[in-house]
Tab-separated table of C-alpha atoms in Angstrom:
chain	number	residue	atom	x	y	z
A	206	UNK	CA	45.598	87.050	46.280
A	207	UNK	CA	46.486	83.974	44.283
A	208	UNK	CA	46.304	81.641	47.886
A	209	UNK	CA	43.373	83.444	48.788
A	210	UNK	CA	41.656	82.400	45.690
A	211	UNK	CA	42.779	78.718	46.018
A	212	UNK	CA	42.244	78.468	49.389
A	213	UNK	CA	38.278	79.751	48.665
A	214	UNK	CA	38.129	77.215	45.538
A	215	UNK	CA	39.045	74.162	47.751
A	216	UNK	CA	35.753	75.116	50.409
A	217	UNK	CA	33.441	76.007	47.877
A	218	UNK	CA	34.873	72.371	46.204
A	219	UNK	CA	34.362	70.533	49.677
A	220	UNK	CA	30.835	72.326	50.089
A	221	UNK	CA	29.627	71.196	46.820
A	222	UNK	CA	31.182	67.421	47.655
A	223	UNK	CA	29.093	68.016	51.124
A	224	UNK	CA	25.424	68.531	49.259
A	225	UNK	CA	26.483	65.873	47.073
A	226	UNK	CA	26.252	63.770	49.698
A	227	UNK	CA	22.999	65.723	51.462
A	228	UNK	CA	21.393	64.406	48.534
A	229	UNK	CA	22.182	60.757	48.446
A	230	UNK	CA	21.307	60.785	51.896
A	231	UNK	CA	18.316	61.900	51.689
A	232	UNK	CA	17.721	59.746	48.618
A	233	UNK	CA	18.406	56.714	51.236
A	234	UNK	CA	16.230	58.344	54.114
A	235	UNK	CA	13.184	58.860	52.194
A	236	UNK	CA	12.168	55.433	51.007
A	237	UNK	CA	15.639	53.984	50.231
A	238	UNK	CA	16.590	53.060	46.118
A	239	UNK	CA	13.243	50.643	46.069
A	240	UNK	CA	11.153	53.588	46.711
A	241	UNK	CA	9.104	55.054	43.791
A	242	UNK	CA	10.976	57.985	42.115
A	243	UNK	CA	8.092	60.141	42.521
A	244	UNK	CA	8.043	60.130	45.927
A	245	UNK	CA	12.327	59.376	46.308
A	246	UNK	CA	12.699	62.507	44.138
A	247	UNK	CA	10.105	64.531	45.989
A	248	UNK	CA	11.341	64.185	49.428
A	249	UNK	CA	14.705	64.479	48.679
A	250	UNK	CA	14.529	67.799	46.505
A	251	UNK	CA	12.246	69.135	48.862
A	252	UNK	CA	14.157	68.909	52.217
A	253	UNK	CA	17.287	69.109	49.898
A	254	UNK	CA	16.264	72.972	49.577
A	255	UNK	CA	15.409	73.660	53.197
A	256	UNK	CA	18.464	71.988	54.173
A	257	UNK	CA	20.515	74.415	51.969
A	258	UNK	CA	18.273	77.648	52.717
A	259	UNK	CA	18.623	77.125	56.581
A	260	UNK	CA	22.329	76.817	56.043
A	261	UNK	CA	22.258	80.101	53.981
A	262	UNK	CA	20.775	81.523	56.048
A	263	UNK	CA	22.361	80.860	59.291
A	264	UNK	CA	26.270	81.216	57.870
A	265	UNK	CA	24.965	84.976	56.834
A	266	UNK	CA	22.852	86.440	59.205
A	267	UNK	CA	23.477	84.471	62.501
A	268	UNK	CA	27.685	82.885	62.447
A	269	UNK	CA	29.215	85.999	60.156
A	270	UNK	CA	27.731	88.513	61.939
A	271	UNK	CA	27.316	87.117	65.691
A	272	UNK	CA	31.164	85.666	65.582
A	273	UNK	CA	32.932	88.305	63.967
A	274	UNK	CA	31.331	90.442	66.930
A	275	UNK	CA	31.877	87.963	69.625
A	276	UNK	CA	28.351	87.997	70.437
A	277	UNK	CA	28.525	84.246	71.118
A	278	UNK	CA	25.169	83.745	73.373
A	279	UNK	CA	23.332	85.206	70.136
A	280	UNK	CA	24.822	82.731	68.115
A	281	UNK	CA	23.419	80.048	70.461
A	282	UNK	CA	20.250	81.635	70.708
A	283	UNK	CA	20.001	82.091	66.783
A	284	UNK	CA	21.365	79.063	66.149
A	285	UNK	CA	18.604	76.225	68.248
A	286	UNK	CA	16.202	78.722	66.432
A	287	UNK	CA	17.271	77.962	63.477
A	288	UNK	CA	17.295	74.338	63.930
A	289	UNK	CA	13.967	74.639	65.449
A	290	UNK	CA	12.578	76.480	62.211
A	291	UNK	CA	14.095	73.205	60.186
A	292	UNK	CA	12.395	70.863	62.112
A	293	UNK	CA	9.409	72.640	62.205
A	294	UNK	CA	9.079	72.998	58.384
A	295	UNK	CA	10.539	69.353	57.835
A	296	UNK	CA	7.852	67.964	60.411
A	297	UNK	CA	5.057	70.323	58.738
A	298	UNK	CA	6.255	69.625	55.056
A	299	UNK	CA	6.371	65.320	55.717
A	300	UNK	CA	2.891	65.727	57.121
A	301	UNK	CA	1.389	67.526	53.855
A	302	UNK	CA	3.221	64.959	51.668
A	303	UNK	CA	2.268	61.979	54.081
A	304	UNK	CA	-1.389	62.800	52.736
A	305	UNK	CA	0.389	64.147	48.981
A	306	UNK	CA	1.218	60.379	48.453
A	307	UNK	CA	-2.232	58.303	49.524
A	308	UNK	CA	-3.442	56.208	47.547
A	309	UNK	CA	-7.817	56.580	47.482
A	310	UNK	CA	-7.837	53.449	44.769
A	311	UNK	CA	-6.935	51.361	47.623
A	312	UNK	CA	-7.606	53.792	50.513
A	313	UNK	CA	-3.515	53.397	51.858
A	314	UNK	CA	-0.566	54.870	51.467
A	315	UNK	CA	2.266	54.562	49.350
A	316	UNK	CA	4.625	52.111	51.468
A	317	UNK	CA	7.716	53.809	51.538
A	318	UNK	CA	6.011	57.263	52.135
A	319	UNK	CA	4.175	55.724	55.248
A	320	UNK	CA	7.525	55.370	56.953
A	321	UNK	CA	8.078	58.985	56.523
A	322	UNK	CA	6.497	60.333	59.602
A	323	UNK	CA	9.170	58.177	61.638
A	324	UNK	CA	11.743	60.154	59.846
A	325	UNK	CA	11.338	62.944	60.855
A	326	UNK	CA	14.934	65.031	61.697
A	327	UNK	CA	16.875	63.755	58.442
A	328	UNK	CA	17.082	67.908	57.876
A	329	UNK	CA	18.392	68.973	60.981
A	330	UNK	CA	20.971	66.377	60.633
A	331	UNK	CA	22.001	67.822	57.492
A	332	UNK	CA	21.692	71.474	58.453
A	333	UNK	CA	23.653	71.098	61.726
A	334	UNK	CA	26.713	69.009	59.622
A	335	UNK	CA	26.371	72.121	56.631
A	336	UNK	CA	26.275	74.821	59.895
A	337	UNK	CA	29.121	73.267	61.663
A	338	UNK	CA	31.076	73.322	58.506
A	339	UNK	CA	29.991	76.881	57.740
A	340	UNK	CA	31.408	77.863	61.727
A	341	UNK	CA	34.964	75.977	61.140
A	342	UNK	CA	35.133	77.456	57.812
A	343	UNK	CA	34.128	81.275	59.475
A	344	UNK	CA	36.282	80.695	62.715
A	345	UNK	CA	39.642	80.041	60.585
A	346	UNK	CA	38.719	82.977	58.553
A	347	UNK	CA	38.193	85.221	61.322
A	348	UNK	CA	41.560	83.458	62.691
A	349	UNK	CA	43.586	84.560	59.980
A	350	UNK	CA	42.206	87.581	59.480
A	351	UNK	CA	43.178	88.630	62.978
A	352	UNK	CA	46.829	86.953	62.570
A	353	UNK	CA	47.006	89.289	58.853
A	354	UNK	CA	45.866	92.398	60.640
A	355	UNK	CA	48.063	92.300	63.878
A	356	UNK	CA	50.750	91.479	61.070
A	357	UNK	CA	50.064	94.722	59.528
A	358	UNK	CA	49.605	96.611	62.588
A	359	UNK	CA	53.160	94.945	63.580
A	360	UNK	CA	54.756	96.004	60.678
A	361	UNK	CA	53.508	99.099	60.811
A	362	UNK	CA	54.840	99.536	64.052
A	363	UNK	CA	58.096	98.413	62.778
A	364	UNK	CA	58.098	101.056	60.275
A	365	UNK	CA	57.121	103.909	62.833
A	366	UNK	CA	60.025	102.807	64.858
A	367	UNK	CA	62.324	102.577	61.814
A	368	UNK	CA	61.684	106.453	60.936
A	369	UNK	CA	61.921	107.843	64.113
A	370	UNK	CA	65.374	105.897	64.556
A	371	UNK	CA	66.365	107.365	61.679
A	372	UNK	CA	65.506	110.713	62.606
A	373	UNK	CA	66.683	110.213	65.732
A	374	UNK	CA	70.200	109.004	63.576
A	375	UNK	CA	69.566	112.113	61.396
A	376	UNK	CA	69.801	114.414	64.943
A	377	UNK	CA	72.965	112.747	65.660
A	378	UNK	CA	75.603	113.777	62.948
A	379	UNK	CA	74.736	117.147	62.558
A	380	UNK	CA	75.005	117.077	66.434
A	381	UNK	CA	78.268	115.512	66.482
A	382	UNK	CA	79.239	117.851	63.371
A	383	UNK	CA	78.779	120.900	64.822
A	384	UNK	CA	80.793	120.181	67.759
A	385	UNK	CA	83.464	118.835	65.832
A	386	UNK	CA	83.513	121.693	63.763
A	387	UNK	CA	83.775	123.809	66.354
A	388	UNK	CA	87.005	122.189	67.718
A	389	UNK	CA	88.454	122.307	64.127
A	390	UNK	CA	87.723	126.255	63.775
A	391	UNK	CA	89.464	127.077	67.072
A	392	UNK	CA	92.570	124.903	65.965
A	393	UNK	CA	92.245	127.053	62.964
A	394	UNK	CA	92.702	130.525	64.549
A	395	UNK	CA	95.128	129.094	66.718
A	396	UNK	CA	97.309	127.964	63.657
A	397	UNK	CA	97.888	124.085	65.132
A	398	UNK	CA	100.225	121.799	63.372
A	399	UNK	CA	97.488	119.311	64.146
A	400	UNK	CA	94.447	120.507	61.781
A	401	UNK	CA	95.261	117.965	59.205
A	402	UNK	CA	95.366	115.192	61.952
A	403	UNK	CA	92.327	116.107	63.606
A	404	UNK	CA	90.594	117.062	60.326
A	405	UNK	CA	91.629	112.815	58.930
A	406	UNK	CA	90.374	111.968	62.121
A	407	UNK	CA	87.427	113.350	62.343
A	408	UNK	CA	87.443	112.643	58.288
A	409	UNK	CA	86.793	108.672	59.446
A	410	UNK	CA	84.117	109.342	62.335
A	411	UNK	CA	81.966	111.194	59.497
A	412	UNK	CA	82.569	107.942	57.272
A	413	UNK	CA	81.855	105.263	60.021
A	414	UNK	CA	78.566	107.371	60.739
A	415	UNK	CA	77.645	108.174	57.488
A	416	UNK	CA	78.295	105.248	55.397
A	417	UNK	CA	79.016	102.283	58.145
A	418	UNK	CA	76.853	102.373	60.723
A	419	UNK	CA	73.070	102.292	58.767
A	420	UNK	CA	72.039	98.823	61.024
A	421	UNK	CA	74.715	97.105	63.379
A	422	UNK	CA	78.573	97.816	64.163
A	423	UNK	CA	80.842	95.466	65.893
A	424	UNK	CA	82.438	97.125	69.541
A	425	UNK	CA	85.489	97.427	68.371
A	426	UNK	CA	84.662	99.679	65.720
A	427	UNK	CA	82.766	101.956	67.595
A	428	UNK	CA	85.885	101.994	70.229
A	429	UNK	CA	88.135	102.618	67.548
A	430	UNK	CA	85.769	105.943	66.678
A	431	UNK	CA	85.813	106.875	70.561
A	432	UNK	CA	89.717	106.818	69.790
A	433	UNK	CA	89.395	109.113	66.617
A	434	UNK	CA	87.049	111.216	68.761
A	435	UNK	CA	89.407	111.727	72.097
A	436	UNK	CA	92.399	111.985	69.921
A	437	UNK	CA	90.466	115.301	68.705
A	438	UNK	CA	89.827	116.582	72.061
A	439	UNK	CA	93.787	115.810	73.034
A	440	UNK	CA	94.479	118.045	70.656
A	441	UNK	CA	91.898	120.386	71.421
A	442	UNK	CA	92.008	120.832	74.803
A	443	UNK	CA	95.788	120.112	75.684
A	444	UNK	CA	97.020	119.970	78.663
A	445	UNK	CA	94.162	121.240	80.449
A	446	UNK	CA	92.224	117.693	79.810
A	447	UNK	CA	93.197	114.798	81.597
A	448	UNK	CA	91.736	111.875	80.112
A	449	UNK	CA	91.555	107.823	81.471
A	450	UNK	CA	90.584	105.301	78.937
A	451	UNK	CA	90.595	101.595	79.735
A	452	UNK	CA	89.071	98.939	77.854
A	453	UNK	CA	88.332	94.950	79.429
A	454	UNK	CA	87.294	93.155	75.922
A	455	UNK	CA	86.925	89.833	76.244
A	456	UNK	CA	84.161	89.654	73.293
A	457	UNK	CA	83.877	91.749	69.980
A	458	UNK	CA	79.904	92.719	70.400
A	459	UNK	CA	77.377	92.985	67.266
A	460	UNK	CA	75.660	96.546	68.792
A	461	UNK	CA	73.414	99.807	67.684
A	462	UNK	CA	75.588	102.376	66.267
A	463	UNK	CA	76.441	105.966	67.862
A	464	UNK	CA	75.500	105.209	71.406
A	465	UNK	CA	78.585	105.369	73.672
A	466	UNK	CA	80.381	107.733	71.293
A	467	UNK	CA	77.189	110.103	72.186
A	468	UNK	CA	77.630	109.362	76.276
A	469	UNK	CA	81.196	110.577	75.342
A	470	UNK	CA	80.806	113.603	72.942
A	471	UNK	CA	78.013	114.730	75.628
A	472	UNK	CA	81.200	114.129	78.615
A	473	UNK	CA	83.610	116.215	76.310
A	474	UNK	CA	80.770	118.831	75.744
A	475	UNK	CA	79.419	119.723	79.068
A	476	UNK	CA	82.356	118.594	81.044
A	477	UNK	CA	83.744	121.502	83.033
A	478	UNK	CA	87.467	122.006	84.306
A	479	UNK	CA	87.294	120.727	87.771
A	480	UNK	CA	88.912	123.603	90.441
A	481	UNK	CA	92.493	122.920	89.337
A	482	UNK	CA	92.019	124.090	85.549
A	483	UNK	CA	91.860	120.809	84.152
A	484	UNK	CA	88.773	118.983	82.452
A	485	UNK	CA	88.757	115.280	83.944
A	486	UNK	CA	87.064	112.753	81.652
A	487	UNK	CA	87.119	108.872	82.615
A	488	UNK	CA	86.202	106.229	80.076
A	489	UNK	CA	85.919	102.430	80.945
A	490	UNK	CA	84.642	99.578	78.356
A	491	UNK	CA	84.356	96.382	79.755
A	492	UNK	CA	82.292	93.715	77.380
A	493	UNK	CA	81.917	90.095	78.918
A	494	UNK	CA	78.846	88.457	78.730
A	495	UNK	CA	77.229	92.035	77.833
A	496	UNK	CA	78.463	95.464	77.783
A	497	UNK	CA	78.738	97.778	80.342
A	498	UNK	CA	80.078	101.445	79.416
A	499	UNK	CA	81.252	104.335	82.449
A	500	UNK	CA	82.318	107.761	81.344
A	501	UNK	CA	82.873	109.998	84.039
A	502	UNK	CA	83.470	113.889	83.775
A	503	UNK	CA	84.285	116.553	86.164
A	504	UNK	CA	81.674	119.821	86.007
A	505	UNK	CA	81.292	123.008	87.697
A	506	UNK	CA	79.021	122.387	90.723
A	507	UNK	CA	77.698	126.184	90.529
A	508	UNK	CA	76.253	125.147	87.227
A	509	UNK	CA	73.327	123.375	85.947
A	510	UNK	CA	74.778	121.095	83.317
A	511	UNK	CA	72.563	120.242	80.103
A	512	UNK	CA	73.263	116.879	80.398
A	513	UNK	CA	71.911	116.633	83.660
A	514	UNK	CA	68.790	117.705	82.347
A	515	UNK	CA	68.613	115.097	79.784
A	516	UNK	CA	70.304	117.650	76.985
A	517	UNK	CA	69.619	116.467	73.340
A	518	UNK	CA	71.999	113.956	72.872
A	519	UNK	CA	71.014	112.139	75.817
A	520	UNK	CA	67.354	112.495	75.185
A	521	UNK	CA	68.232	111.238	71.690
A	522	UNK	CA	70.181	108.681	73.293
A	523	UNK	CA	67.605	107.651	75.509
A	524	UNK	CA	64.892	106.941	72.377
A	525	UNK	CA	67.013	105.192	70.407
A	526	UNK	CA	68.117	102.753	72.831
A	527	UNK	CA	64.510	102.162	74.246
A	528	UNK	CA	63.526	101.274	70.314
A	529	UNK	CA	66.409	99.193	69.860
A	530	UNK	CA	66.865	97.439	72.943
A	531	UNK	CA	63.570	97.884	74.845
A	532	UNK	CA	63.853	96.440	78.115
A	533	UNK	CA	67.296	95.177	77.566
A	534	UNK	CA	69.635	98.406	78.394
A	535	UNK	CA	69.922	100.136	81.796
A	536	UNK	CA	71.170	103.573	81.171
A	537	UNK	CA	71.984	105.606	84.942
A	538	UNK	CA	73.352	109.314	85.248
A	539	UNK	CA	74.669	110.567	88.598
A	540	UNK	CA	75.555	114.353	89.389
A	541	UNK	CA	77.472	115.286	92.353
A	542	UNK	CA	79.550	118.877	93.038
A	543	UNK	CA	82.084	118.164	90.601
A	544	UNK	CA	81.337	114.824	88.446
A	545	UNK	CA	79.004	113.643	86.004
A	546	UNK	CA	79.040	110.018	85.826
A	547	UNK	CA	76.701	107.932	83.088
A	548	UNK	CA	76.630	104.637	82.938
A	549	UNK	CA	75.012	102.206	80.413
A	550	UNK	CA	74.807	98.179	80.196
A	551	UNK	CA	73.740	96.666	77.532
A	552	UNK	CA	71.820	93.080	78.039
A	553	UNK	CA	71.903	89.944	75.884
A	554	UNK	CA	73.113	91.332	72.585
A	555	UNK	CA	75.014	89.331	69.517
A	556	UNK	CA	78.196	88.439	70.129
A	557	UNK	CA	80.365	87.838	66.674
A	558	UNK	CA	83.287	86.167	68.169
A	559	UNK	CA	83.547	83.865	71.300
């Protein structure tokens, strides 16, 4: 508000400075400093105030309304009219002086008013420099006006995404929770020597997501949660799950929280044993000049898996990535009899070390 204000005070400042001038100009048009005051004064006053009312006139009713609607042939049509009118009334106005200033004691005119009638146009000079001022003045305004309000729009935007990502984070945990939970009760009934494990282990994925990954997380971390998060489902599932994880790091990526965890709570979730008994689940992380992520899990072709579907964790997954990484993330699924592969690459994202 305060720049708003200063910014108005210096054009109202440089429009008084300009009819400062208007008027010393006309003061020199009309009859120069030798001319009587009279008819100096006259003149100048005179066209002074049509100058200013044409101006007036033409910033309010023909350049703020005709450019803020883009209706620029009206403002070319309104503006020669307006010049026209000032011409008109200076030509008309210099011809009733011209005969305002003779002199009947010695049948002539005044000298300096008898060059008035060759000086005709000092107004529209002055009303097309005050107009032109007035447009600059308008078009900047508009300008910035436009630049604050896609701001705003853009920041609202911003915001909009912000919520829905953090709904969209919101869905996540209890997500993750409740299959986690589930694990933990059935190592319950079953009495396993390995509830305290998985419960610290699973103790850590609830802190990374609920106090450590709010913006960005570095790979590694989120790796070192996939870890916690198999090392669960070893326990879990025994020696009924075979599981492949192999990492190629050759950089430590700054990245959007939760997303391959997801791709591989949704393997361990709607993977199905494969015809053998076992539950087949292939992980590969290889980060280079961007990350690419494979998980792999074997399914019961006689069923329609969820995730095939686009189940809610991928859907989720699918949202979140477009609002993070818009054009920059390829994320493919493939079904055949017995596998469901997903793969995601991640383009041109923040690398912390080299």
């Amino acid at each position: 508000m305060e720049n708003i204000n200063k910014r108005q005070l210096i054009i109202n400042g440089v429009f008084a400075l300009y009819w400062l001038f208007a008027y010393y100009f006309f003061k020199l048009f009309y009859g120069g400093w030798d001319a009587p005051e009279k008819v100096s004064l006259t003149f100048t006053l005179i066209f002074l105030f049509i100058s200013f009312a044409c101006v007036d006139i033409h910033h309010r009713f023909v350049t703020k309304t005709n450019l803020a609607g883009r209706r620029y042939f009206r403002f070319i049509i309104f503006s020669l009219f307006v010049f026209v009118t000032a011409f008109w009334l200076e030509s008309i106005l210099t011809f009733i002086l011209h005969f305002f200033f003779w002199s009947f004691d010695n049948a002539d005119k005044i000298e300096e008013a008898n060059r008035v009638r060759y000086q005709v146009g000092g107004v529209n000079m002055i009303v097309f420099g005050g107009v032109a001022f007035r447009f600059v003045v308008e078009t900047l305004s508009l300008q910035r006006q436009k630049e604050e309000k896609d701001k705003q729009a853009f920041e609202a935007h911003l915001k909009v995404k912000e919520v829905e990502l953090d709904l969209l984070k919101s869905q996540v945990n209890p997500h993750f929770l409740f299959n986690a939970l589930n694990c933990i009760y059935g190592l319950s009934l079953e009495k396993s020597e390995h509830t305290p494990e998985v419960i610290m282990q699973l103790s850590e994925i609830l802190d990374y997501m609920l106090y450590k990954s709010n913006d960005e997380v570095l790979l590694s971390d989120e790796i070192k949660q996939i870890e916690n998060y198999t090392a669960i489902q070893k326990v879990r599932f025994g020696e009924s799950l075979q599981l492949t994880f192999t990492k190629e790091l050759e950089r430590d990526f700054s990245m959007a929280p939760l997303l391959l965890l997801t791709l591989v709570e949704n393997a361990f979730k709607h993977g199905k044993p494969s015809k053998d008994g076992i539950l087949k689940v292939d992980i590969h992380i290889k980060a280079k000049e961007s990350i690419h992520f494979f998980v792999c899990n074997s399914c019961n072709g006689n069923e329609k898996s969820e995730i095939a579907t686009g189940g809610i964790g991928l859907t989720n997954l699918k949202r979140r990535l477009e609002l993070m990484y818009g054009n920059r993330f390829m994320l493919t699924t493939e079904r055949d009899e017995a596998t469901f592969e997903a793969i995601l690459t991640i383009n041109s994202v923040g690398n912390e070390e080299e």
